[in-house]
Amino acid sequence: MPANNFLLSPRKAQLPALTLLLLLAATEVAPAQALAPPVRDAAAAQPSAEPGRRTGEGPDRSAAPCSTRTGPQQREVEKFLGRPVDGKQSPQDCAAIQQFQEQEGVLPADGFASPATYRALYARWAAGHPEKLLADKHCPPTQGRVACLDLTHQVMWLLKRRKVVVRAVPIRSGARGYETRTGRFKIQRRVRDDYSTLYNQPMPFSQYFSGGQALHGTSKNIYSPPGSHGCVNLRLEDAERLWNWMRVGDPVRIWGRKPAT
């Protein structure tokens, strides 16, 4: 309701005009922000999600005790993180690994050099080195678009001619007994908001390449074992980006073998 529709009380109506003008001037000078109460609880000032942590990937495990065990991917993880490569866990190694795990949503974030941690590090490295991907003979550039899926490292990227147009992103392929098929395929059909009645799971941005196997998004942790039921899971933002680039008929190349978790 407009302010001039409010009725003044009889007493206020008798105030001198100069007094009313002074009151109005004081109200206009005070900024609206000054009316907001101060934050009394420090926790209330924090954002809803931790910096660097992706949403929809399980509870925060940043408070997990730092592991003292040497992991199966210790040397590889040390190398990618720029740590001294001695293959032995140290408190400094654990702190660096744990920080990376928290940033990428690798659970548990306990500083253990796990296979999932190595795959997450490889995906980050591959995203920053598109020239290495162009040199991969498993997925040579073509005249049009081609989706390249490396199951060994659990990453995929999209080429268009001789350019990486969707940088390498982490994927989660089929678990044992539900392996994602390898070979040469084409996108057969696309369903933006699909749903699996068989597994009771949403399948946003589905792009089917071999029967019931599709590239699609998931809100689950992309690094959680054991894997999918044959589809290629991507983070929602990655699945949407791929959806916007690809079309029916685009080739898909899949090679390698998913490592043990």
XYZ file of C-alpha atoms in Angstrom:
261
model
C 0.000 0.000 0.000
C 1.424 3.479 -0.832
C 2.683 5.453 2.156
C 0.363 8.398 1.495
C -2.666 6.149 2.098
C -1.819 5.774 5.806
C -3.822 8.180 8.018
C -1.917 10.415 10.430
C -3.037 10.414 14.028
C -4.691 13.648 15.202
C -1.652 14.480 17.309
C 0.802 14.043 14.428
C -1.430 16.077 12.198
C -0.897 19.028 14.535
C 2.921 18.936 14.317
C 4.482 21.987 12.732
C 5.360 21.571 9.068
C 9.066 22.211 9.782
C 9.179 19.285 12.228
C 7.645 16.970 9.661
C 10.174 18.031 7.035
C 13.083 17.348 9.418
C 11.745 13.883 10.202
C 11.372 13.047 6.521
C 14.900 14.255 5.744
C 16.386 12.074 8.482
C 14.571 9.028 7.086
C 15.916 9.593 3.556
C 19.512 10.037 4.692
C 19.617 6.707 6.562
C 20.459 3.870 4.091
C 18.191 0.856 3.987
C 21.126 -1.439 4.956
C 21.408 0.363 8.298
C 18.016 -1.026 9.277
C 19.207 -4.651 9.051
C 20.075 -6.220 12.436
C 23.690 -7.329 12.951
C 24.564 -11.027 12.581
C 24.820 -12.412 16.094
C 25.637 -16.005 15.267
C 28.877 -16.577 13.328
C 27.497 -19.793 11.855
C 24.598 -17.883 10.322
C 27.049 -15.842 8.270
C 28.483 -18.938 6.579
C 27.314 -19.994 3.083
C 24.998 -22.977 2.761
C 27.686 -25.125 1.096
C 31.371 -25.327 1.905
C 33.722 -23.572 -0.552
C 34.964 -26.017 -3.174
C 32.557 -28.749 -2.095
C 29.971 -29.834 -4.659
C 26.347 -30.150 -3.690
C 24.483 -33.441 -3.646
C 27.551 -35.515 -2.827
C 26.913 -36.693 0.697
C 27.743 -35.274 4.118
C 30.885 -33.301 4.830
C 33.687 -35.546 6.070
C 36.313 -32.839 6.501
C 36.507 -33.664 10.208
C 37.572 -37.268 9.499
C 40.854 -38.262 11.176
C 43.833 -38.083 8.847
C 44.909 -41.543 7.708
C 48.398 -42.730 8.564
C 48.224 -45.620 6.087
C 50.081 -45.675 2.790
C 47.543 -45.962 -0.006
C 47.668 -48.171 -3.119
C 48.014 -45.049 -5.313
C 50.452 -43.271 -3.005
C 53.168 -42.492 -5.543
C 50.759 -41.381 -8.261
C 48.849 -39.138 -5.848
C 52.065 -37.639 -4.465
C 53.204 -36.852 -7.998
C 49.967 -35.138 -9.035
C 49.898 -33.084 -5.822
C 53.523 -32.003 -6.151
C 54.569 -33.839 -3.005
C 57.920 -35.662 -2.594
C 57.396 -38.996 -4.357
C 58.581 -41.592 -1.850
C 55.534 -43.859 -1.749
C 55.133 -43.412 2.002
C 52.365 -41.586 3.795
C 53.379 -38.609 5.917
C 51.319 -36.078 7.904
C 52.050 -33.492 5.187
C 50.954 -35.934 2.461
C 47.753 -36.680 4.331
C 46.916 -32.999 4.797
C 47.397 -32.279 1.077
C 45.382 -35.331 0.011
C 42.588 -34.556 2.444
C 42.320 -30.981 1.202
C 41.998 -32.199 -2.391
C 39.402 -34.809 -1.416
C 37.292 -32.152 0.268
C 37.481 -29.919 -2.802
C 36.444 -32.667 -5.221
C 33.931 -34.522 -3.052
C 35.954 -37.740 -2.771
C 34.653 -39.684 0.226
C 35.809 -40.454 2.789
C 37.976 -37.319 2.937
C 40.537 -38.931 5.233
C 43.772 -38.278 3.338
C 44.138 -41.896 2.169
C 45.629 -42.244 -1.333
C 42.761 -44.345 -2.682
C 42.049 -45.315 -6.309
C 39.130 -42.863 -6.317
C 41.466 -40.064 -5.242
C 43.864 -40.912 -8.050
C 41.044 -40.897 -10.609
C 39.868 -37.505 -9.374
C 43.407 -36.151 -9.675
C 43.756 -37.613 -13.161
C 40.472 -35.983 -14.222
C 41.724 -32.607 -12.999
C 45.034 -33.090 -14.816
C 43.322 -34.184 -18.041
C 41.006 -31.162 -17.928
C 44.037 -28.915 -17.917
C 45.896 -30.737 -20.722
C 43.604 -30.924 -23.769
C 46.632 -31.353 -26.042
C 47.297 -34.726 -24.395
C 43.737 -35.800 -25.114
C 44.041 -34.836 -28.770
C 47.021 -37.177 -29.018
C 45.077 -40.177 -27.655
C 44.846 -42.678 -30.518
C 41.804 -44.363 -28.988
C 39.682 -41.367 -29.995
C 41.092 -39.537 -33.005
C 39.418 -36.267 -34.074
C 36.755 -36.464 -36.786
C 35.009 -33.895 -38.965
C 32.140 -33.577 -36.503
C 31.644 -34.206 -32.801
C 32.841 -37.349 -31.031
C 32.485 -38.315 -27.364
C 35.585 -40.017 -25.948
C 35.284 -42.238 -22.868
C 38.354 -43.664 -21.128
C 37.081 -46.296 -18.687
C 40.563 -47.025 -17.333
C 40.868 -43.505 -15.936
C 37.106 -42.905 -15.627
C 37.098 -39.687 -17.633
C 35.403 -38.462 -20.801
C 35.681 -35.472 -23.111
C 34.103 -34.220 -26.330
C 35.953 -33.371 -29.520
C 34.801 -31.273 -32.433
C 37.259 -31.540 -35.293
C 40.640 -30.889 -33.667
C 39.403 -29.081 -30.595
C 38.322 -30.255 -27.146
C 34.974 -28.466 -26.754
C 33.971 -30.208 -23.499
C 37.023 -30.680 -21.314
C 37.720 -33.931 -19.497
C 35.279 -34.661 -16.678
C 35.019 -37.574 -14.227
C 32.558 -40.364 -14.957
C 31.265 -43.471 -13.183
C 30.802 -46.467 -15.447
C 29.209 -49.873 -14.813
C 30.005 -52.008 -11.801
C 31.189 -55.595 -12.069
C 28.460 -57.628 -13.749
C 27.007 -54.436 -15.264
C 30.001 -53.327 -17.314
C 29.650 -50.424 -19.711
C 30.114 -51.723 -23.245
C 33.256 -50.729 -25.115
C 33.597 -50.049 -28.824
C 32.215 -47.618 -31.394
C 28.672 -46.368 -30.995
C 26.399 -43.500 -31.975
C 23.856 -41.520 -29.989
C 20.569 -43.273 -30.800
C 18.078 -41.170 -28.872
C 17.968 -38.425 -26.262
C 15.550 -37.888 -23.367
C 16.079 -34.762 -21.312
C 14.210 -35.906 -18.183
C 14.193 -39.693 -18.252
C 13.488 -42.076 -15.377
C 14.505 -45.707 -14.861
C 11.538 -47.724 -13.648
C 13.824 -50.775 -13.433
C 16.189 -49.169 -10.893
C 13.853 -46.444 -9.613
C 16.322 -43.698 -10.439
C 16.056 -40.370 -12.286
C 18.182 -40.114 -15.436
C 18.443 -36.436 -16.400
C 20.004 -35.516 -19.757
C 19.990 -39.133 -20.997
C 21.757 -39.822 -24.301
C 21.453 -43.493 -25.268
C 24.323 -45.028 -27.227
C 23.866 -48.824 -26.857
C 20.455 -50.276 -26.043
C 19.600 -49.238 -22.493
C 23.048 -47.804 -21.766
C 23.204 -44.015 -21.774
C 25.254 -41.028 -20.773
C 23.269 -39.236 -18.069
C 23.529 -37.093 -14.979
C 23.366 -38.187 -11.360
C 23.083 -36.411 -8.039
C 25.035 -39.200 -6.346
C 28.730 -38.978 -5.585
C 30.513 -39.617 -8.876
C 33.353 -41.455 -7.095
C 31.230 -43.745 -4.919
C 31.699 -47.490 -5.508
C 30.868 -49.872 -6.959
C 29.465 -48.131 -10.068
C 26.365 -47.879 -12.232
C 24.192 -50.568 -13.812
C 25.934 -50.021 -17.153
C 25.179 -46.387 -17.876
C 27.828 -43.683 -17.772
C 27.103 -41.369 -14.854
C 28.195 -37.732 -14.920
C 27.778 -34.847 -12.525
C 24.608 -32.945 -13.348
C 26.400 -29.859 -14.655
C 28.655 -31.994 -16.860
C 25.717 -34.012 -18.204
C 23.870 -30.820 -19.094
C 26.921 -29.358 -20.838
C 27.298 -32.539 -22.875
C 23.568 -32.477 -23.696
C 23.867 -28.965 -25.093
C 26.713 -29.984 -27.411
C 25.660 -33.413 -28.702
C 23.012 -34.544 -31.185
C 21.486 -37.837 -32.355
C 23.980 -39.608 -34.636
C 27.116 -38.266 -32.960
C 29.782 -40.984 -32.557
C 30.827 -42.320 -29.157
C 34.151 -44.100 -28.568
C 34.586 -46.172 -25.396
C 37.716 -48.100 -24.442
C 39.612 -49.429 -21.443
C 38.480 -51.252 -18.329
C 37.189 -49.835 -15.096
C 39.771 -50.363 -12.326
C 38.932 -51.994 -9.031
C 37.682 -49.606 -6.375
